[in-house]
Short mmCIF file of C-alpha atoms in Angstrom, two decimals:
data_model
loop_
_atom_site.label_atom_id
_atom_site.label_comp_id
_atom_site.label_asym_id
_atom_site.label_seq_id
_atom_site.Cartn_x
_atom_site.Cartn_y
_atom_site.Cartn_z
CA MET A 19 151.92 166.47 102.66
CA ALA A 20 150.65 168.43 99.66
CA GLU A 21 150.03 166.47 96.48
CA LYS A 22 152.43 167.34 93.65
CA ILE A 23 151.18 168.42 90.24
CA LEU A 24 153.49 168.77 87.26
CA ILE A 25 152.33 171.20 84.56
CA ILE A 26 153.88 170.70 81.10
CA ASP A 27 153.08 173.59 78.76
CA ASP A 28 155.11 175.84 76.48
CA ASP A 29 152.70 178.73 77.13
CA LEU A 30 154.24 180.69 80.02
CA ASP A 31 150.96 182.46 80.79
CA THR A 32 149.24 179.10 81.22
CA LEU A 33 152.04 177.85 83.45
CA ARG A 34 151.78 180.92 85.64
CA LEU A 35 147.98 181.23 85.86
CA VAL A 36 147.12 177.56 86.23
CA GLY A 37 150.03 177.01 88.61
CA LEU A 38 148.95 179.89 90.82
CA MET A 39 145.33 178.74 90.83
CA LEU A 40 146.26 175.22 91.90
CA GLN A 41 148.76 176.46 94.48
CA ARG A 42 145.94 178.36 96.13
CA GLN A 43 144.11 175.04 96.43
CA GLY A 44 147.03 173.67 98.44
CA TYR A 45 148.84 171.67 95.75
CA GLN A 46 152.61 171.66 95.28
CA ILE A 47 153.34 172.78 91.72
CA THR A 48 156.30 172.10 89.45
CA ALA A 49 156.44 173.25 85.83
CA ALA A 50 158.12 172.32 82.55
CA HIS A 51 158.02 174.47 79.43
CA ASN A 52 158.58 171.69 76.86
CA GLY A 53 157.97 168.00 76.43
CA GLN A 54 161.50 166.74 77.04
CA GLN A 55 161.82 168.74 80.22
CA GLY A 56 158.44 167.46 81.30
CA VAL A 57 159.44 163.81 80.89
CA GLU A 58 162.64 164.43 82.86
CA LYS A 59 160.83 166.19 85.70
CA ALA A 60 158.22 163.45 85.85
CA LEU A 61 161.02 160.90 86.31
CA ASP A 62 162.84 163.03 88.88
CA ASP A 63 159.89 164.22 90.99
CA THR A 64 157.26 161.45 90.51
CA PRO A 65 154.27 163.84 90.74
CA ASN A 66 150.79 162.73 91.79
CA LEU A 67 149.26 164.22 88.63
CA ILE A 68 150.48 165.60 85.31
CA LEU A 69 148.69 168.44 83.55
CA LEU A 70 149.81 168.12 79.94
CA ASP A 71 149.45 170.43 76.95
CA VAL A 72 149.20 168.90 73.47
CA MET A 73 150.48 171.66 71.17
CA MET A 74 154.19 172.01 71.97
CA PRO A 75 157.22 172.27 69.65
CA ASP A 76 159.72 169.42 69.25
CA MET A 77 157.79 166.93 71.38
CA ASP A 78 154.00 167.24 71.51
CA GLY A 79 151.78 166.06 74.35
CA TYR A 80 150.90 162.78 72.63
CA GLU A 81 154.56 161.75 72.50
CA VAL A 82 155.08 162.86 76.10
CA ALA A 83 152.16 160.68 77.17
CA ARG A 84 153.53 157.71 75.21
CA ARG A 85 156.90 158.00 76.94
CA LEU A 86 155.36 158.38 80.36
CA ARG A 87 153.12 155.36 79.84
CA GLY A 88 156.06 153.37 78.51
CA ASN A 89 158.19 153.87 81.64
CA PRO A 90 157.36 151.74 84.72
CA GLN A 91 158.24 154.66 86.97
CA THR A 92 155.61 156.97 85.46
CA GLU A 93 153.13 154.62 83.77
CA LYS A 94 150.48 154.95 86.50
CA ILE A 95 150.65 158.73 87.06
CA PRO A 96 147.27 160.28 86.07
CA ILE A 97 147.47 162.53 83.00
CA LEU A 98 145.01 165.36 82.39
CA MET A 99 145.40 166.73 78.87
CA PHE A 100 144.75 170.44 78.83
CA THR A 101 144.71 171.98 75.36
CA ALA A 102 143.04 174.27 72.86
CA LYS A 103 142.45 171.39 70.43
CA THR A 104 138.74 170.57 70.26
CA GLN A 105 138.40 168.14 67.36
CA LEU A 106 137.02 164.70 68.18
CA ASP A 107 139.99 162.92 66.59
CA ASP A 108 142.41 164.93 68.74
CA LYS A 109 140.62 163.89 71.91
CA VAL A 110 140.41 160.27 70.86
CA ALA A 111 144.14 160.35 70.12
CA GLY A 112 144.76 161.67 73.63
CA PHE A 113 142.88 158.82 75.25
CA GLU A 114 144.60 156.30 73.01
CA VAL A 115 148.06 157.33 74.19
CA GLY A 116 147.04 157.05 77.83
CA ALA A 117 145.40 160.30 78.96
CA ASP A 118 142.99 159.81 81.84
CA ASP A 119 140.95 162.96 81.23
CA TYR A 120 140.70 165.84 78.76
CA LEU A 121 139.91 169.53 79.08
CA THR A 122 139.91 172.21 76.38
CA LYS A 123 141.22 175.74 76.80
CA PRO A 124 139.90 178.00 78.07
CA THR A 125 138.25 176.27 80.99
CA HIS A 126 136.62 177.65 84.11
CA PRO A 127 138.81 177.34 87.23
CA SER A 128 136.14 175.37 89.09
CA GLU A 129 135.93 172.86 86.22
CA LEU A 130 139.70 172.35 86.23
CA GLN A 131 139.75 171.99 90.00
CA SER A 132 136.97 169.38 89.96
CA HIS A 133 138.77 167.31 87.32
CA VAL A 134 142.07 167.53 89.20
CA LYS A 135 140.43 166.57 92.49
CA ALA A 136 138.60 163.62 90.92
CA LEU A 137 141.72 162.26 89.23
CA LEU A 138 143.79 162.52 92.40
CA SER A 139 141.03 160.88 94.42
CA ARG A 140 140.75 157.99 92.00
CA ALA A 141 144.54 157.54 91.89
CA GLY A 142 144.64 157.53 95.68
CA ARG A 143 142.03 154.79 95.90
CA THR A 144 143.95 152.72 93.37
CA SER A 145 147.29 153.06 95.14
CA ASP A 146 145.75 152.18 98.49
CA SER A 147 144.36 148.90 97.18
CA THR A 148 146.22 145.80 98.32
CA GLU A 149 144.65 143.57 95.68
CA THR A 150 146.52 142.61 92.56
CA ALA A 151 144.96 144.44 89.65
CA GLN A 152 143.38 142.16 87.07
CA PRO A 153 143.15 143.16 83.41
CA GLU A 154 139.70 144.45 82.57
CA GLN A 155 137.63 142.35 80.19
CA HIS A 156 135.56 144.34 77.71
CA GLY A 157 132.18 143.17 76.51
CA TYR A 158 130.69 143.35 73.02
CA VAL A 159 129.02 146.74 72.55
CA ILE A 160 125.94 146.95 70.32
CA GLY A 161 124.39 150.29 69.42
CA LEU A 162 120.81 150.67 68.17
CA MET A 163 119.68 153.81 66.40
CA ALA A 164 117.44 155.24 63.69
CA ALA A 165 117.49 158.19 61.36
CA ARG A 166 114.15 159.43 62.74
CA GLY A 167 112.23 159.15 65.98
CA GLY A 168 109.37 156.75 66.68
CA MET A 169 110.90 153.82 64.80
CA GLY A 170 110.86 151.31 67.64
CA VAL A 171 114.52 151.51 68.62
CA SER A 172 113.88 151.18 72.38
CA SER A 173 111.53 148.23 71.89
CA LEU A 174 114.02 146.40 69.70
CA ALA A 175 116.82 147.15 72.18
CA SER A 176 114.95 145.62 75.13
CA ASN A 177 113.94 142.55 73.13
CA LEU A 178 117.48 142.08 71.89
CA ALA A 179 118.84 142.32 75.45
CA ALA A 180 116.32 139.72 76.62
CA SER A 181 117.19 137.39 73.73
CA LEU A 182 120.93 137.71 74.37
CA PHE A 183 120.44 136.79 78.01
CA GLN A 184 118.20 133.85 77.12
CA LYS A 185 120.77 132.56 74.62
CA PHE A 186 123.98 132.99 76.62
CA GLN A 187 122.90 133.29 80.28
CA ALA A 188 125.65 135.92 80.59
CA ASP A 189 125.72 139.45 81.97
CA VAL A 190 123.77 141.71 79.61
CA ILE A 191 123.33 145.47 80.14
CA LEU A 192 120.66 147.50 78.37
CA ALA A 193 121.46 151.22 78.50
CA GLU A 194 119.14 154.02 77.46
CA LEU A 195 121.34 156.97 76.45
CA THR A 196 118.70 159.62 75.70
CA PRO A 197 118.35 161.91 78.76
CA GLY A 198 114.96 163.54 79.18
CA GLN A 199 113.37 161.08 76.76
CA GLY A 200 113.45 157.89 78.80
CA SER A 201 110.83 155.20 78.33
CA LEU A 202 112.46 151.95 79.45
CA ALA A 203 111.60 152.33 83.14
CA LEU A 204 107.91 152.68 82.27
CA ASP A 205 107.98 149.98 79.58
CA LEU A 206 109.70 147.43 81.81
CA GLY A 207 107.93 148.20 85.08
CA LEU A 208 111.05 149.50 86.83
CA THR A 209 111.07 152.15 89.52
CA PRO A 210 112.41 155.31 87.83
CA GLU A 211 115.89 156.17 89.08
CA LYS A 212 118.33 158.98 88.31
CA GLY A 213 120.44 156.48 86.38
CA LEU A 214 121.85 158.11 83.26
CA SER A 215 121.30 161.68 84.50
CA GLU A 216 123.19 160.94 87.69
CA ILE A 217 126.20 159.70 85.75
CA LEU A 218 126.20 162.44 83.11
CA SER A 219 126.10 165.09 85.85
CA LYS A 220 129.50 163.95 87.16
CA ALA A 221 132.92 165.10 86.00
CA PRO A 222 134.32 162.57 83.49
CA ALA A 223 137.02 161.35 85.88
CA GLU A 224 134.40 160.66 88.56
CA ILE A 225 132.64 158.11 86.36
CA THR A 226 134.09 154.90 87.73
CA ARG A 227 133.17 151.27 87.20
CA ASN A 228 131.59 151.11 90.66
CA ASN A 229 129.60 154.31 90.09
CA VAL A 230 128.14 152.89 86.89
CA ALA A 231 127.36 149.52 88.48
CA GLU A 232 125.45 151.25 91.28
CA GLN A 233 123.05 152.82 88.77
CA LEU A 234 122.07 149.57 87.06
CA LEU A 235 118.63 148.12 87.77
CA SER A 236 117.83 144.42 87.54
CA HIS A 237 114.89 143.22 85.44
CA ASP A 238 113.10 139.90 85.90
CA ALA A 239 114.14 138.96 82.37
CA GLY A 240 117.72 138.60 83.62
CA PHE A 241 119.44 141.63 82.16
CA LYS A 242 120.39 144.90 83.87
CA VAL A 243 119.16 148.32 82.82
CA LEU A 244 120.53 151.85 82.90
CA THR A 245 117.47 154.07 82.53
CA ALA A 246 117.18 157.63 81.29
CA SER A 247 114.84 160.09 82.96
CA ASN A 248 111.70 161.35 81.26
CA HIS A 249 112.15 164.91 82.55
CA PRO A 250 112.62 167.20 79.53
CA ARG A 251 115.00 169.45 81.48
CA ASP A 252 117.54 166.62 81.51
CA PHE A 253 117.86 166.71 77.72
CA GLN A 254 120.65 169.28 78.09
CA LEU A 255 122.88 166.48 79.41
CA ILE A 256 123.12 165.16 75.86
CA ASN A 257 126.04 167.59 75.45
CA GLN A 258 128.18 165.80 78.08
CA VAL A 259 130.16 163.93 75.44
CA SER A 260 133.20 163.11 77.58
CA GLN A 261 130.91 161.70 80.26
CA TYR A 262 129.22 159.50 77.67
CA GLU A 263 132.56 158.15 76.53
CA ASN A 264 133.68 157.28 80.05
CA LEU A 265 130.28 155.77 80.83
CA VAL A 266 130.36 153.34 77.91
CA ALA A 267 134.02 152.49 78.51
CA ARG A 268 133.26 151.60 82.15
CA MET A 269 130.03 149.83 81.31
CA SER A 270 131.80 147.62 78.78
CA THR A 271 133.73 146.04 81.68
CA LEU A 272 130.54 145.03 83.49
CA GLY A 273 128.94 142.62 81.03
CA ARG A 274 129.48 140.32 78.09
CA PHE A 275 126.97 142.25 75.97
CA ILE A 276 126.22 145.98 76.24
CA VAL A 277 123.11 147.06 74.32
CA LEU A 278 122.94 150.84 73.79
CA ASP A 279 119.73 152.65 72.88
CA LEU A 280 121.27 155.61 71.01
CA GLY A 281 118.01 157.22 69.89
CA MET A 282 117.98 159.00 66.56
CA GLY A 283 120.52 160.71 64.38
CA LEU A 284 124.17 161.50 65.00
CA PRO A 285 124.46 164.00 67.87
CA PRO A 286 128.01 164.70 69.12
CA TYR A 287 127.85 162.09 71.87
CA VAL A 288 127.00 159.33 69.37
CA GLN A 289 129.86 160.44 67.14
CA ARG A 290 132.20 160.19 70.14
CA LEU A 291 130.97 156.69 70.98
CA LEU A 292 131.34 155.19 67.51
CA PRO A 293 134.91 153.90 68.09
CA LEU A 294 133.68 152.08 71.23
CA ILE A 295 130.79 150.30 69.47
CA ASN A 296 131.43 146.89 67.95
CA GLU A 297 128.20 146.64 65.98
CA LEU A 298 125.47 149.08 64.93
CA ILE A 299 121.85 148.14 64.30
CA ILE A 300 119.92 150.71 62.26
CA VAL A 301 116.11 150.51 62.41
CA VAL A 302 114.26 151.48 59.22
CA GLU A 303 110.65 151.42 58.00
CA GLY A 304 109.52 150.57 54.48
CA ILE A 305 108.56 154.16 53.68
CA PRO A 306 110.40 156.17 50.97
CA ASN A 307 111.27 159.22 53.09
CA THR A 308 112.49 157.09 55.99
CA ILE A 309 114.58 154.95 53.65
CA ALA A 310 116.18 158.10 52.19
CA HIS A 311 117.02 159.41 55.68
CA THR A 312 118.42 156.03 56.71
CA ARG A 313 120.58 155.81 53.59
CA ALA A 314 122.00 159.24 54.46
CA LEU A 315 122.63 158.10 58.05
CA ILE A 316 124.56 155.04 56.88
CA ASN A 317 126.61 157.22 54.53
CA ASP A 318 127.42 159.61 57.38
CA LEU A 319 128.44 156.71 59.60
CA THR A 320 130.87 155.45 56.98
CA GLU A 321 132.31 158.95 56.59
CA PHE A 322 132.96 158.93 60.34
CA GLY A 323 134.99 155.76 59.85
CA THR A 324 132.42 153.05 60.63
CA ASN A 325 132.94 149.91 58.55
CA LYS A 326 129.76 149.01 56.66
CA GLN A 327 130.25 145.42 57.74
CA ARG A 328 129.59 146.58 61.31
CA ILE A 329 126.18 147.99 60.34
CA ALA A 330 123.03 145.84 60.32
CA ALA A 331 119.78 147.27 58.97
CA VAL A 332 116.56 145.98 60.51
CA LEU A 333 113.27 146.57 58.68
CA ASN A 334 110.59 147.22 61.28
CA ASN A 335 107.10 146.99 59.80
CA ARG A 336 105.12 148.08 62.85
CA VAL A 337 101.69 148.32 61.24
CA ARG A 338 99.87 146.29 58.62
CA SER A 339 99.70 148.45 55.53
CA GLU A 340 99.89 147.93 51.79
CA SER A 341 102.03 151.06 51.61
CA GLN A 342 104.92 149.22 53.30
CA MET A 343 107.58 148.11 50.82
CA PRO A 344 108.79 144.49 50.76
CA TRP A 345 112.23 143.92 52.24
CA SER A 346 113.83 143.32 48.83
CA GLU A 347 112.74 146.75 47.58
CA VAL A 348 113.79 148.41 50.86
CA GLN A 349 117.19 146.76 50.55
CA GLU A 350 117.60 147.95 46.98
CA GLN A 351 116.65 151.55 47.77
CA LEU A 352 118.69 151.56 50.95
CA GLY A 353 121.81 150.31 49.20
CA HIS A 354 122.53 148.14 52.23
CA SER A 355 121.55 144.59 53.13
CA VAL A 356 118.64 144.04 55.52
CA ALA A 357 119.67 141.67 58.32
CA ALA A 358 116.17 141.03 59.70
CA THR A 359 112.56 142.00 59.12
CA LEU A 360 110.11 142.48 61.98
CA THR A 361 106.53 141.85 60.86
CA PRO A 362 103.59 143.67 62.48
CA ALA A 363 102.56 142.12 65.81
CA PRO A 364 100.40 144.71 67.61
CA GLU A 365 98.65 142.14 69.83
CA LEU A 366 101.97 140.69 70.98
CA PHE A 367 103.42 144.07 71.84
CA ALA A 368 100.21 145.10 73.61
CA GLN A 369 100.53 141.96 75.74
CA ALA A 370 104.18 142.77 76.45
CA SER A 371 103.21 146.29 77.50
CA ARG A 372 100.63 144.97 79.97
CA LEU A 373 103.12 142.50 81.44
CA LYS A 374 105.99 145.02 81.51
CA THR A 375 108.33 142.60 79.79
CA PRO A 376 109.98 142.20 76.37
CA ALA A 377 107.73 140.71 73.70
CA VAL A 378 110.10 137.81 72.98
CA LEU A 379 109.42 136.46 76.48
CA CYS A 380 105.65 136.60 76.08
CA GLN A 381 105.67 134.34 73.03
CA PRO A 382 109.11 132.73 72.60
CA ASP A 383 107.97 130.88 69.45
CA SER A 384 106.54 133.94 67.70
CA LEU A 385 107.81 135.20 64.35
CA THR A 386 109.07 138.32 66.15
CA ALA A 387 111.21 136.19 68.49
CA GLN A 388 112.55 134.23 65.52
CA GLN A 389 113.59 137.41 63.71
CA ILE A 390 115.39 138.80 66.76
CA THR A 391 117.10 135.43 67.14
CA LYS A 392 118.59 136.08 63.69
CA LEU A 393 120.20 139.23 65.10
CA VAL A 394 121.49 137.29 68.10
CA GLU A 395 123.07 134.74 65.75
CA ARG A 396 124.70 137.54 63.77
CA ILE A 397 126.11 139.02 66.97
CA GLU A 398 127.36 135.61 68.08
CA ALA A 399 129.16 135.18 64.76
CA ASN A 400 130.74 138.64 64.99
CA GLU A 401 131.72 138.52 68.67
CA PRO A 402 135.49 137.96 69.06
CA GLN A 403 136.27 134.55 70.48
CA GLY A 404 138.44 134.16 73.58
#
């Protein structure tokens, strides 16, 4: 029997064109030209999927989604929001009211078809399960970033992941989110896998918890790793912002701590992920230009709605130099407290590179390990209890 799709849209051209396109794919189509009618038809027909417009008079798509999710009869029907609204806040609002996926108008027919197929497939697998669904537990998500490249973000991320595992003996995931610029596989002695590129190449609805888990590699230090490729051609995947959002949402259900290597700056995918991140660690060097760029980054983050209390600055003095400012001066110029200072330890990091392991495991009593332990203690204090 053909799967039923309900299209709710006040634009008659959209109803006709999209309906005809999906009918040709073998789906049974019903249509509603306003929100109230859409809710009523959803209750009467119980479709397999709802294609929902946002911009409608009287009752917009957000309110329709709220009502559908609030009724036991329709609460589990997949909703694909299909709209001309492209602002980040609009998309976030859609997911918050229960949308399963989001497409902007106009979209290519093949893209719409792939999203529809993926949502129906996922819904079918869920309905066929005989197990009682358990509420998903979400881990504590930590993002590491810098205003400029070459600041040691990846190194700090791997050492933090190792320290978190050593402290809590819990599931820790280290994820490198910079396609085409991957270094973790080489640094940690892991066999390079498709990892991040494989996930970002999927349609958003196809990024499931199991798909993400399959891409994680295990390191001897105890944590799991999602690696990015080092093929420059994969850098284009940085524009797959919806995929990034689904990836982090799924990954947060797989571990107690999720450590994200976000790279540098605020590209669109990082902006999209900010609401999903519990704590941000900003790496800075004691150099005037870098401090100025980092201060601007923190200001931008607060403008995007990030609470300054969620931001920890880490001063990374990678080389011994009299030109490096002391932490007190960095803190003053930065206008933000410095949570930890990493002193130069080139011999330690050279040893870690040879052993393909985080530096904190080479010398657990080193000053570097002690400073990263301060970050772990901060995270422990901030992590919600229970």
